[in-house]
Amino acid sequence: MNIRPYLFQFFCLWFLFINTNKAAAFQTSSPEEIHVWEMQELIFEAENTYDNFYTDVKVWVDLKGPGFSKRIYGFWDGDNIFRVRLVATAPGEWEWTSGSTSEDSGLNQKSGKFTAVKWTEQEKQENPNRRGFVRATPNGHALQYADGTPYFMVGDTWLAGSTWRLPFRSASTSDEYSPGPGIGFEDALNYRRNQGFNSVSMIAAFPNWEADNNPSTYADENGIFVRNAWEKFGYDVASDEGIDASGGESYWGTFTAKNMRDEYGNLPFSMSAEYKGVSNFNNINPEYFQSLDKKMQYMSKEGFVPLLETIRRDAGPSWNAYFNFNESFARYVQYLISRYGAQNFLFSGIHLDWIPEDFSLTAEQFNEALTYHLNTYGPPPFGQLHTSLIDRSTYTTFGHGEEVPWLDMHSVGNKPRDHGFYGAMDTLFHLEPPYPAINFEPYYTGWDHEINKPGGETPIANSDRDNYFARAQMYGSVLSGGLAGHVHGTAAYDITTTGEPAGARPQIWDALKYESGNQMQHLRSFMLSEGDRYQQLKPGHQHLHPHKSETSKLRGLDGWTLMIVTPEKDFSLLYFENKAVLPEISGLKKNTSYTFTWFNPRNGEWLEATVLKSDRKGNLKLPGFPDGSNPSSKDWAAKILQKQ
């Protein structure tokens, strides 16, 4: 007879009894089974009644353990329930004591203890999240798990994946699954995992978005823009006179907005009774986030480290006009950190893909609100990095260091989707102190849009040229200093789904099958071909002669060569765009033998290595391109290693 389940039940009853309260019970396992970096949950039931549980009371536990002593805030989860989610960051004995801003006997002065144990190496291999939460490497330029294992982000763009558009089915999927209509969240995640992905980017909530009688972009009767949403193609809300219902403010025209509820029809906030079409940002809906819980926890179980963003910037104008923005937005930011901060994820304080005057707040306003959050609640207690998806560069938009104290990971993105990214990335690499950097919004395969045209060109979706543009951004961004990894641009980021016409963006099941997504795994293999040594590489375009062809344009993605090299000049990685001219390399060790190996970024194959020797000045002449052309007729990558 297996008595283990009965022992567990007895422990839970005993635990509740000795604490003489209805809360404070671990929901997952007994103390003997608690592992480091595994989310645990404490539940508290308020004895008092509050007009607004979300705004009227803050709940926390003070958590202490080996090398750790911090306040962990909880969150309201409906009715009179508050939850505090936490992890043990090291093996050993842990203890906690609860508190709140209210004299509430159900919330205050509860306490408990537990023991945390290590995972075995085999268990870590089964799920890398057991290695601990992702953080910056010691040199500040790349990412690693808490145990020092490299984490190179291989991400995908599912911005609306938090909603009903990619439904969580609590159903199994298979490795043989091919994306098609009716796709579920588990199907899509497993498909990408088998292609080597370890992250997806999602926006947590889309306030004010609804398929209604208003266009995707519109202002209310007070002239405040309510949204600048993605259009729902095929659902035109133009007036009988054919007037653009957006007042000419949007190139989306008169299509209404995509609705962004959860699988059960829940909105992230209730709607304001006073301001038509505007969310009541002081009245959150926990049921919506309970749906998101399932997806976040599933990703954690599958070894993914998602990028979770607060909102898209278009909710800012109405939020700021009708509410105390700093206070209210900071509360929402903390709600997400409290709800998901005991999981391995990267956090984006704002999806700031564009900063139009009418339907966004300024970067200064978002910076002020996020700094207010930091000063009020502190950083994520378990050390997750805080960044922002951005238009161009987080540095040019926000600044660095004390100018933007909440930000500790930089990014480039959205515009320009061409060579213009690479200088911005190089700048980020050389900032002091150094932060990890990444391209969150590169070229999007299959997207027909004016900002997605390198050199003014729009290739056929999933054509060789289309996939090449995505591939050039992969290697170009990383070899310009974006050592944190790369996020793939999937054009169906809005998750256009069954029953909706695709419009300018493809259906999600088609976009997932584009070859550029499959080629992301080759980038990771290339970068980690020498283990964690890639973390020491530095941009070295000054060593390339020439680094671009005479006909190459800044606004295109042809003709450039990228190089990244260790300070010791014993290891280098290179990428040659289509139409690149074979360069000579300078600045290497003098009279030194190196192995040179071509890498095919289209299929991930390494060609046979050759031995080359630098001259007395440290210059190195490269062998010809594998296809025999010069300029190259295809893109190639290569590795140079000092011969032992």
XYZ file of C-alpha atoms in Angstrom:
644
model
C 0.000 0.000 0.000
C 1.330 3.480 -0.924
C 0.868 5.631 2.206
C 2.635 8.697 0.720
C -0.612 10.522 -0.311
C -2.051 10.006 3.180
C 1.093 11.349 4.820
C 0.890 14.435 2.651
C -2.775 15.026 3.590
C -1.924 14.583 7.280
C 0.902 17.113 6.990
C -1.342 19.728 5.387
C -3.984 19.357 8.139
C -1.320 19.509 10.819
C 0.254 22.589 9.261
C -3.078 24.417 9.167
C -3.830 23.439 12.768
C -0.612 24.680 14.324
C -0.853 28.019 12.527
C -4.528 28.453 13.595
C -5.511 30.176 10.379
C -7.135 29.289 7.091
C -4.208 30.515 5.019
C -0.517 29.814 4.901
C -0.527 26.339 3.354
C 1.948 25.273 0.696
C -0.087 24.088 -2.232
C 2.426 21.933 -4.044
C 4.364 19.678 -1.723
C 5.491 18.925 1.794
C 8.702 20.567 3.109
C 10.753 17.445 2.426
C 9.914 17.790 -1.283
C 10.390 21.535 -1.814
C 13.128 22.244 -4.344
C 15.041 25.437 -4.954
C 13.644 27.630 -7.748
C 10.271 25.855 -7.621
C 7.272 28.125 -7.135
C 5.448 27.768 -3.831
C 2.194 29.486 -2.943
C 0.809 30.797 0.337
C -2.909 31.566 0.553
C -4.404 34.113 2.929
C -8.078 34.898 3.519
C -8.848 38.437 4.622
C -11.125 38.731 7.640
C -12.047 42.335 6.869
C -14.255 43.521 4.030
C -12.797 46.114 1.654
C -14.459 48.392 -0.867
C -11.739 47.469 -3.341
C -9.465 44.545 -2.424
C -7.104 45.510 -5.260
C -6.434 49.081 -4.141
C -7.205 49.162 -0.417
C -4.673 46.719 0.997
C -1.177 45.408 0.305
C -0.167 41.960 1.498
C 3.323 40.502 1.823
C 5.569 38.008 3.533
C 9.046 38.748 4.798
C 11.077 35.799 3.555
C 14.415 34.746 5.021
C 16.762 31.965 4.007
C 20.416 31.286 3.167
C 21.791 34.559 1.789
C 18.287 35.974 1.336
C 16.094 38.425 3.278
C 13.439 40.288 1.303
C 9.806 41.345 1.300
C 7.672 39.406 -1.178
C 4.421 41.133 -2.096
C 1.248 39.160 -2.691
C -1.718 39.799 -4.953
C -5.475 39.764 -4.705
C -7.042 36.792 -6.511
C -10.776 37.372 -6.114
C -13.262 37.241 -3.228
C -11.227 37.672 -0.033
C -8.250 35.617 -1.248
C -4.670 36.889 -1.359
C -1.774 34.786 -2.607
C 1.958 35.134 -2.103
C 4.151 33.213 -4.523
C 7.776 32.608 -3.705
C 10.801 30.439 -4.355
C 13.780 29.331 -2.318
C 16.938 30.539 -4.052
C 19.276 28.200 -2.171
C 19.037 24.899 -0.298
C 18.563 25.093 3.437
C 16.109 26.306 6.072
C 13.647 29.074 5.207
C 11.076 31.019 7.212
C 8.458 33.650 6.523
C 6.153 36.038 8.374
C 3.145 37.737 6.811
C 1.986 41.329 7.032
C -0.253 43.901 5.380
C -1.167 47.581 5.359
C -4.414 46.745 7.187
C -5.192 45.560 10.705
C -6.526 42.281 9.384
C -6.159 39.118 11.453
C -6.448 36.980 8.345
C -3.418 38.613 6.730
C -1.015 39.578 9.499
C 1.485 37.752 11.693
C 1.159 34.340 10.069
C 4.402 32.443 9.879
C 5.926 29.242 8.651
C 9.101 27.360 7.907
C 10.241 24.979 5.201
C 13.315 23.211 3.946
C 14.600 23.552 0.394
C 16.693 20.895 -1.325
C 18.744 20.793 -4.516
C 17.701 19.337 -7.840
C 19.823 16.546 -9.196
C 21.808 17.169 -12.366
C 19.479 14.820 -14.211
C 16.465 16.812 -13.032
C 18.124 20.031 -14.217
C 18.667 18.535 -17.635
C 14.983 17.653 -17.800
C 14.054 21.298 -17.196
C 16.728 24.024 -17.330
C 14.527 26.364 -15.251
C 15.613 24.274 -12.287
C 19.028 25.890 -12.715
C 17.624 29.134 -11.365
C 16.317 32.381 -12.726
C 18.072 34.074 -15.638
C 20.419 36.930 -14.814
C 23.312 38.827 -16.381
C 26.690 37.143 -16.705
C 29.503 38.530 -14.519
C 30.756 40.720 -17.379
C 27.242 42.121 -17.898
C 26.958 41.326 -21.610
C 25.129 37.998 -21.795
C 22.655 35.864 -19.835
C 22.998 32.815 -17.628
C 20.948 30.743 -15.213
C 21.608 31.202 -11.487
C 23.973 28.206 -11.473
C 26.142 29.797 -14.195
C 24.874 27.712 -17.135
C 24.605 29.876 -20.289
C 21.146 31.014 -21.325
C 21.006 32.218 -24.928
C 17.491 33.418 -25.652
C 15.869 31.889 -28.741
C 12.556 33.716 -28.664
C 9.407 34.082 -30.713
C 6.870 36.918 -30.950
C 3.398 35.908 -29.732
C 2.302 39.283 -28.417
C -1.373 38.260 -28.238
C -0.565 34.750 -27.013
C -1.806 35.752 -23.568
C -5.404 35.885 -24.858
C -8.084 33.558 -26.238
C -6.422 33.761 -29.648
C -4.005 31.029 -28.654
C -6.186 29.137 -26.172
C -4.847 27.010 -23.384
C -6.670 23.693 -23.694
C -5.225 21.640 -20.830
C -4.726 19.029 -23.521
C -1.809 16.996 -24.752
C -0.030 17.624 -28.032
C 2.497 15.603 -30.003
C 5.872 16.078 -31.634
C 4.267 15.168 -34.957
C 1.787 18.047 -34.749
C 1.808 20.419 -37.725
C 0.265 23.861 -37.111
C -3.211 24.333 -38.539
C -6.606 25.928 -37.781
C -7.707 25.326 -34.217
C -4.149 25.464 -32.884
C -3.812 25.672 -29.103
C -1.174 27.164 -26.838
C 0.347 23.801 -25.964
C 0.522 22.861 -29.665
C 2.358 26.047 -30.605
C 4.774 25.891 -27.680
C 5.709 22.273 -28.313
C 6.202 22.998 -32.015
C 8.601 25.835 -31.241
C 10.383 23.860 -28.509
C 11.168 21.137 -31.047
C 12.753 23.850 -33.201
C 15.050 24.895 -30.362
C 13.097 27.876 -29.004
C 13.280 28.613 -25.281
C 11.213 31.800 -25.006
C 8.132 33.580 -26.328
C 7.219 37.260 -25.929
C 3.694 38.135 -24.788
C 1.867 41.272 -23.673
C -0.007 40.464 -20.463
C -3.120 42.531 -21.190
C -4.696 44.767 -23.842
C -6.967 47.223 -21.999
C -9.602 49.091 -24.065
C -9.351 46.681 -27.009
C -12.637 45.307 -28.264
C -14.304 44.396 -31.548
C -17.052 47.013 -31.420
C -18.527 49.861 -33.458
C -15.392 51.976 -33.138
C -12.323 51.750 -35.358
C -9.062 50.291 -34.164
C -7.761 53.803 -33.429
C -10.148 56.405 -32.064
C -10.524 59.218 -29.541
C -13.407 59.639 -27.092
C -15.690 62.662 -26.729
C -12.991 64.420 -24.689
C -10.410 64.000 -27.426
C -8.483 61.373 -25.471
C -7.324 58.488 -27.610
C -8.709 55.283 -26.176
C -6.641 52.848 -28.232
C -4.344 52.369 -31.199
C -5.111 48.687 -31.643
C -4.359 46.077 -34.276
C -7.162 46.066 -36.795
C -9.644 43.234 -37.151
C -9.613 42.765 -40.906
C -12.969 42.220 -42.585
C -14.930 44.112 -39.909
C -15.359 47.636 -41.300
C -17.136 50.197 -39.116
C -17.106 53.115 -41.552
C -20.141 55.385 -41.524
C -22.679 55.327 -44.328
C -20.853 58.276 -45.873
C -17.652 56.239 -45.958
C -15.836 58.641 -43.647
C -12.752 57.326 -41.938
C -14.095 56.764 -38.414
C -10.629 57.266 -36.960
C -10.631 60.919 -37.974
C -7.736 60.291 -40.316
C -5.418 59.516 -37.422
C -4.732 55.914 -38.371
C -3.475 54.161 -41.449
C -5.508 51.194 -40.219
C -8.576 52.973 -41.613
C -12.036 51.903 -40.527
C -11.596 48.307 -39.420
C -12.474 47.785 -35.783
C -10.014 46.457 -33.211
C -9.087 42.909 -32.405
C -10.706 41.816 -29.146
C -8.286 40.573 -26.515
C -10.242 38.744 -23.820
C -9.204 35.452 -22.281
C -10.592 32.032 -23.229
C -13.638 32.594 -21.014
C -14.474 36.106 -22.188
C -12.817 37.894 -19.264
C -11.283 41.360 -19.598
C -8.158 42.319 -17.607
C -9.986 45.221 -15.957
C -13.656 46.061 -15.571
C -14.896 48.803 -17.871
C -15.280 52.295 -16.498
C -18.853 53.403 -15.743
C -17.800 57.036 -16.225
C -15.592 57.007 -19.313
C -16.997 55.146 -22.288
C -14.690 52.527 -23.801
C -12.046 52.993 -21.103
C -10.982 50.359 -18.610
C -11.323 51.037 -14.921
C -7.637 50.696 -14.148
C -8.340 50.615 -10.424
C -10.545 47.532 -10.707
C -8.549 44.539 -11.914
C -10.183 41.241 -12.890
C -8.293 38.303 -11.328
C -10.162 35.761 -13.464
C -8.420 37.069 -16.596
C -5.021 36.550 -14.989
C -5.999 33.110 -13.730
C -6.164 32.162 -17.406
C -2.717 33.645 -17.996
C -1.428 31.675 -14.976
C -1.970 28.440 -16.862
C 0.145 29.568 -19.783
C 2.928 30.990 -17.648
C 3.120 27.877 -15.506
C 3.040 25.609 -18.558
C 5.952 27.495 -20.098
C 7.885 27.157 -16.863
C 7.245 23.407 -16.819
C 8.436 23.156 -20.422
C 11.694 25.001 -19.720
C 10.764 28.315 -21.383
C 11.775 31.739 -20.093
C 9.099 34.063 -21.477
C 9.303 37.809 -21.935
C 6.185 39.204 -20.234
C 5.183 42.791 -20.961
C 2.752 44.953 -19.015
C 0.692 46.681 -21.725
C 1.102 48.128 -25.185
C 1.709 51.884 -24.945
C -1.680 52.879 -26.483
C -3.468 52.321 -23.125
C -1.380 55.139 -21.683
C -3.335 58.256 -22.761
C -6.670 57.221 -21.216
C -4.947 55.746 -18.157
C -3.108 59.011 -17.594
C -6.087 61.259 -18.351
C -8.609 59.619 -16.054
C -6.544 58.012 -13.288
C -3.546 58.760 -11.094
C -1.190 57.183 -13.598
C 1.972 56.766 -11.528
C 0.143 55.204 -8.592
C -2.264 53.093 -10.635
C 0.251 51.882 -13.213
C 2.801 51.036 -10.510
C 0.139 48.958 -8.740
C -0.522 47.025 -11.951
C 3.202 46.503 -12.593
C 3.569 45.110 -9.098
C 0.502 42.914 -9.565
C 2.247 41.196 -12.483
C 5.538 40.902 -10.608
C 3.757 39.483 -7.566
C 1.744 37.061 -9.654
C 4.583 35.820 -11.875
C 7.733 36.827 -9.999
C 8.251 33.321 -8.604
C 8.777 32.038 -12.156
C 11.698 32.299 -14.546
C 10.873 35.154 -16.906
C 12.143 38.471 -18.241
C 9.961 41.491 -17.527
C 9.192 44.383 -19.865
C 7.750 47.413 -18.095
C 6.184 48.797 -21.257
C 5.749 47.681 -24.871
C 6.975 50.951 -26.367
C 7.153 49.989 -30.019
C 6.234 53.493 -31.159
C 5.852 56.873 -29.455
C 3.207 58.809 -31.420
C 2.064 62.061 -29.834
C -1.639 61.191 -29.686
C -1.824 57.504 -28.825
C 1.068 56.969 -26.476
C 2.498 58.633 -23.440
C 6.041 59.912 -23.767
C 9.083 57.897 -22.783
C 9.581 60.357 -19.929
C 6.101 59.617 -18.557
C 6.605 55.854 -18.667
C 10.065 56.236 -17.144
C 8.605 58.316 -14.313
C 5.880 55.749 -13.597
C 8.268 52.800 -13.657
C 10.723 54.665 -11.438
C 7.833 55.372 -9.070
C 7.121 51.650 -9.015
C 10.762 50.880 -8.225
C 10.836 53.403 -5.381
C 7.542 52.097 -3.972
C 7.975 48.323 -4.267
C 11.609 47.708 -5.135
C 12.920 45.534 -7.988
C 11.651 41.984 -8.625
C 12.700 40.224 -5.406
C 14.051 37.106 -7.102
C 16.288 39.037 -9.468
C 14.560 38.859 -12.855
C 15.849 41.412 -15.339
C 13.679 44.406 -16.222
C 13.746 45.694 -19.798
C 11.451 47.221 -22.405
C 10.530 46.381 -25.957
C 11.394 49.556 -27.762
C 11.347 51.684 -30.893
C 14.992 51.943 -31.985
C 16.992 51.720 -28.714
C 16.289 51.753 -24.984
C 19.387 53.918 -24.592
C 18.307 56.638 -27.021
C 14.734 56.488 -25.684
C 15.277 56.205 -21.910
C 18.968 56.568 -21.176
C 21.217 54.424 -19.015
C 22.103 53.852 -15.382
C 20.704 56.472 -12.981
C 18.611 58.025 -15.773
C 16.478 54.885 -15.874
C 17.034 53.054 -12.566
C 14.468 50.298 -13.136
C 16.072 49.083 -16.382
C 18.906 46.538 -16.245
C 18.669 44.969 -19.710
C 18.815 46.963 -22.948
C 17.175 46.322 -26.303
C 16.806 47.582 -29.840
C 13.710 47.070 -31.940
C 10.927 47.975 -34.342
C 12.704 50.590 -36.458
C 14.797 50.529 -38.535
C 14.653 46.895 -39.635
C 17.943 47.013 -41.527
C 21.628 47.794 -40.969
C 20.604 50.755 -38.817
C 20.152 48.390 -35.860
C 23.780 47.373 -35.765
C 25.291 50.709 -34.770
C 22.695 51.055 -32.009
C 23.538 47.581 -30.726
C 27.261 48.350 -30.788
C 26.576 51.486 -28.728
C 24.650 49.453 -26.141
C 27.540 47.000 -25.869
C 30.017 49.710 -24.948
C 27.929 51.441 -22.255
C 29.210 51.451 -18.666
C 28.129 49.671 -16.596
C 27.397 46.966 -19.172
C 23.898 45.475 -19.493
C 22.797 42.497 -21.604
C 21.218 43.590 -24.892
C 18.941 41.964 -27.457
C 16.912 42.748 -30.576
C 13.272 42.209 -29.553
C 11.671 43.381 -32.813
C 13.752 42.597 -35.895
C 12.549 41.849 -39.399
C 9.193 40.018 -39.423
C 8.965 37.202 -41.943
C 5.832 37.449 -44.071
C 4.670 40.895 -42.900
C 3.671 43.352 -45.619
C 4.164 46.702 -43.908
C 5.953 49.940 -44.670
C 8.351 49.597 -41.708
C 9.239 46.005 -42.627
C 10.942 46.686 -45.959
C 14.755 46.537 -45.879
C 15.916 48.682 -48.771
C 12.250 49.216 -49.698
C 11.800 45.540 -50.553
C 8.848 43.275 -49.652
C 9.624 39.658 -50.566
C 7.004 36.970 -51.010
C 6.137 35.441 -47.642
C 8.376 32.478 -46.749
C 10.454 32.909 -49.896
C 14.226 32.481 -49.770
C 14.610 36.255 -49.738
C 12.056 36.694 -46.940
C 13.731 34.105 -44.761
C 17.146 35.574 -45.573
C 16.125 38.998 -44.240
C 15.112 37.378 -40.940
C 18.350 35.386 -40.864
C 20.484 38.461 -41.556
C 18.869 40.217 -38.590
C 19.480 37.178 -36.375
C 23.210 37.044 -36.970
C 23.731 40.763 -37.536
C 22.091 41.751 -34.247
C 23.942 39.176 -32.149
C 27.330 39.772 -33.786
C 26.911 43.509 -33.185
C 26.871 42.839 -29.446
C 23.418 41.446 -28.676
C 24.811 38.471 -26.767
C 21.604 37.971 -24.753
C 20.153 36.155 -27.780
C 17.549 36.967 -30.376
C 13.761 37.097 -30.737
C 12.345 35.929 -34.043
C 9.881 38.207 -35.800
C 6.731 36.154 -36.414
C 4.344 38.250 -38.515
C 1.283 36.689 -36.869
C 2.165 38.337 -33.564
C -1.484 39.407 -33.265
C -2.516 35.710 -33.458
C -5.104 36.114 -36.195
C -7.131 32.983 -35.698
C -9.957 30.805 -37.015
C -12.862 32.792 -38.431
C -10.833 35.954 -39.074
C -9.350 37.033 -42.416
C -5.594 37.374 -42.291
C -5.255 40.801 -43.918
C -1.700 42.200 -43.973
C -0.546 39.620 -41.430
C -0.650 35.846 -41.932
C -2.562 33.290 -39.917
C -0.571 32.022 -36.941
C -0.467 28.425 -38.181
C 1.049 29.548 -41.483
C 3.576 31.889 -39.879
C 4.847 29.207 -37.508
C 5.817 27.073 -40.491
C 7.961 29.735 -42.163
C 11.519 28.454 -42.540
C 13.068 31.424 -40.714
C 11.665 30.110 -37.436
C 13.212 26.702 -37.996
C 16.582 28.374 -38.679
C 16.711 30.093 -35.281
C 18.098 26.918 -33.705
C 21.149 27.158 -35.969
C 21.969 30.584 -34.534
C 22.106 29.125 -31.028
C 24.250 26.187 -32.200
C 26.616 28.612 -33.888
C 26.956 30.899 -30.869
C 27.382 28.076 -28.324
C 29.707 25.989 -30.500
C 32.503 26.748 -28.012
C 30.330 26.593 -24.901
C 30.136 29.776 -22.872
C 33.135 31.382 -24.595
C 30.765 33.479 -26.733
C 30.035 35.522 -23.594
C 33.535 37.048 -23.799
C 33.239 38.175 -27.429
C 33.271 41.856 -28.402
C 32.231 43.579 -31.648
C 35.204 43.808 -33.985
C 34.050 45.367 -37.255
C 37.191 47.527 -37.270
C 39.194 44.369 -38.026
C 37.354 43.750 -41.331
C 38.784 45.190 -44.568
C 36.326 45.896 -46.104
C 33.397 45.370 -43.745
C 30.877 46.092 -46.516
C 30.700 46.166 -50.272
C 30.788 49.445 -52.183
C 27.166 49.049 -53.295
C 25.800 48.179 -49.853
C 23.192 50.515 -48.372
C 22.545 51.359 -44.741
C 18.811 50.888 -45.287
C 19.226 47.380 -46.711
C 20.432 43.987 -45.538
C 22.990 43.085 -48.219
C 26.747 43.343 -48.454
C 27.905 43.650 -44.846
C 30.276 41.454 -42.858
C 29.966 41.274 -39.067
C 32.665 40.103 -36.670
C 32.896 39.515 -32.946
C 36.161 38.520 -31.234
C 37.606 37.807 -27.778
C 40.043 40.316 -26.227
C 42.725 37.609 -26.429
C 42.122 37.330 -30.204
C 41.944 33.540 -29.948
C 38.274 33.084 -30.888
C 36.083 34.911 -33.362
C 32.708 34.493 -35.062
C 31.778 36.090 -38.369
C 28.681 36.529 -40.514
C 28.720 37.406 -44.194
C 25.518 38.787 -45.667
C 24.378 38.061 -49.171
C 26.611 40.036 -51.614
C 29.351 40.464 -48.972
C 32.896 40.976 -50.273
C 35.527 38.634 -48.836
C 37.527 40.742 -46.344
C 40.997 40.492 -44.889
C 41.128 40.410 -41.098
C 43.538 42.503 -39.053
C 44.387 42.735 -35.376
C 44.850 39.021 -34.644
C 47.888 37.466 -33.006
C 51.010 37.702 -35.099
C 52.415 34.654 -36.903
C 49.758 32.438 -35.338
C 47.939 29.414 -36.749
C 44.133 29.447 -36.692
C 41.479 26.968 -37.771
C 38.838 28.518 -39.997
C 35.465 26.773 -40.417
C 32.539 27.813 -42.594
C 29.028 27.470 -41.146
C 25.848 27.237 -43.217
C 23.167 29.313 -41.401
C 20.417 27.835 -43.584
C 20.835 24.251 -42.367
C 23.252 24.481 -39.415
C 26.034 22.433 -41.038
C 29.734 23.032 -40.428
C 32.060 22.588 -43.385
C 35.517 21.077 -43.122
C 37.987 23.208 -41.204
C 41.107 24.637 -42.804
C 44.280 25.907 -41.114
C 45.350 29.507 -41.783
C 48.264 31.534 -40.443
C 48.333 35.229 -39.677
C 51.260 37.290 -40.945
C 53.807 39.218 -38.903
C 51.316 42.080 -38.483
C 48.453 39.879 -37.342
C 46.573 39.999 -40.643
C 44.700 36.942 -41.875
C 43.556 36.190 -45.418
C 40.401 34.084 -45.626
C 39.651 31.241 -48.015
C 37.063 31.879 -50.707
C 33.341 31.583 -50.082
C 32.143 27.961 -50.276
C 30.131 28.642 -53.427
C 33.194 30.115 -55.164
C 31.647 33.553 -55.677
C 32.942 36.933 -54.559
C 30.826 38.892 -53.687
C 28.977 36.034 -52.060
C 25.792 34.811 -53.693
C 24.488 33.561 -50.305
C 24.956 34.402 -46.659
C 27.543 32.464 -44.650
C 28.907 32.363 -41.125
C 32.320 31.251 -39.899
C 34.401 30.531 -36.824
C 38.080 31.302 -36.243
C 39.915 29.492 -33.428
C 43.539 29.726 -32.436
C 45.084 26.361 -33.184
C 46.327 24.543 -30.100
